[in-house]
Every structure is written in structure tokens, then in C-alpha cells.
Coordinates of C-alpha atoms in Angstrom, one line a residue:
M1 CA -45.1 -15.7 -50.7
P2 CA -44.4 -18.0 -47.5
A3 CA -47.1 -19.1 -45.7
L4 CA -48.0 -20.4 -42.1
N5 CA -50.2 -22.8 -40.9
V6 CA -51.4 -22.3 -37.2
T7 CA -54.0 -24.6 -35.6
F8 CA -56.6 -23.1 -33.5
T9 CA -59.4 -24.7 -31.4
D10 CA -63.1 -23.7 -32.6
A11 CA -63.4 -21.6 -29.7
E12 CA -60.0 -19.8 -30.5
L13 CA -61.2 -19.7 -34.5
E14 CA -64.5 -18.4 -33.5
Q15 CA -62.8 -15.6 -31.2
L16 CA -60.4 -14.6 -34.3
R17 CA -63.5 -14.6 -36.6
A18 CA -65.5 -12.0 -34.4
S19 CA -62.6 -9.8 -33.7
A20 CA -61.9 -9.8 -37.4
S21 CA -65.1 -8.8 -38.0
G22 CA -65.3 -6.2 -35.6
A23 CA -62.6 -4.8 -37.3
E24 CA -64.4 -5.0 -40.9
T25 CA -61.3 -7.0 -42.3
S26 CA -60.8 -10.7 -43.3
L27 CA -59.7 -13.2 -41.0
K28 CA -56.2 -13.9 -42.6
V29 CA -55.6 -9.8 -42.8
F30 CA -56.4 -10.0 -39.0
V31 CA -54.4 -12.7 -38.1
H32 CA -51.1 -11.5 -39.7
D33 CA -51.4 -8.0 -38.6
A34 CA -51.9 -9.6 -34.5
A35 CA -49.0 -11.7 -35.4
L36 CA -46.8 -9.0 -36.3
A37 CA -48.3 -6.4 -33.6
A38 CA -47.1 -8.9 -31.5
A39 CA -43.7 -9.8 -32.9
N40 CA -42.8 -5.4 -32.7
D41 CA -44.3 -4.8 -29.3
R42 CA -41.5 -8.2 -27.9
K43 CA -38.6 -6.1 -30.2
R44 CA -39.8 -2.6 -28.5
M45 CA -40.0 -4.0 -24.8
I46 CA -36.4 -5.8 -25.3
A47 CA -34.9 -2.7 -26.6
Q48 CA -36.4 -0.9 -24.1
L49 CA -35.3 -3.6 -21.0
A50 CA -31.6 -2.9 -22.6
Q51 CA -31.8 0.9 -22.7
E52 CA -32.8 0.2 -18.5
V53 CA -30.0 -2.2 -17.9
A54 CA -27.8 0.1 -19.7
A55 CA -28.7 2.9 -17.6
T56 CA -28.7 1.1 -14.1
S57 CA -25.3 -0.3 -14.7
A58 CA -23.8 2.7 -15.8
E59 CA -24.8 4.5 -13.1
L60 CA -23.5 1.7 -10.2
N61 CA -20.4 1.5 -12.8
A62 CA -19.6 5.5 -12.0
R63 CA -19.9 4.7 -8.4
L64 CA -17.5 1.8 -8.1
A65 CA -14.9 3.9 -10.3

């Protein structure tokens, strides 16, 4: 399975460890899930913005026709 090495400062790593501990999960699983959640949120945001642009464009095109 492909892997990714990510560099963190000591403070950032401690924050991640504390958050993973609070979520009662391993650091690896916590970071994996956080990365995928961020990617999914971005994809969802882009799709939402595309819908808003399409709706605005449709209204403008209707007025210009």
C-alpha cells in the first residue's frame, strides 16, 4: 500500500498525538482520517460553488436572452 511521509514540528506532532488520544484512536488512523476528511470537504465545497456559479449564470443568461 502506498505511504506518505509528512513532516511536523514537535508542537504540531504533540497536538496531533493529543487529538488522536482524545479520539481514542492511533495517530496513524487519526491523521489518515483527517486527511481524507479535508479532501472530501474540499471536493464538496468545489461542487457546491460550481452549482452556485451555474445557477447565477443561468439567471444572468435568462435576463440577457
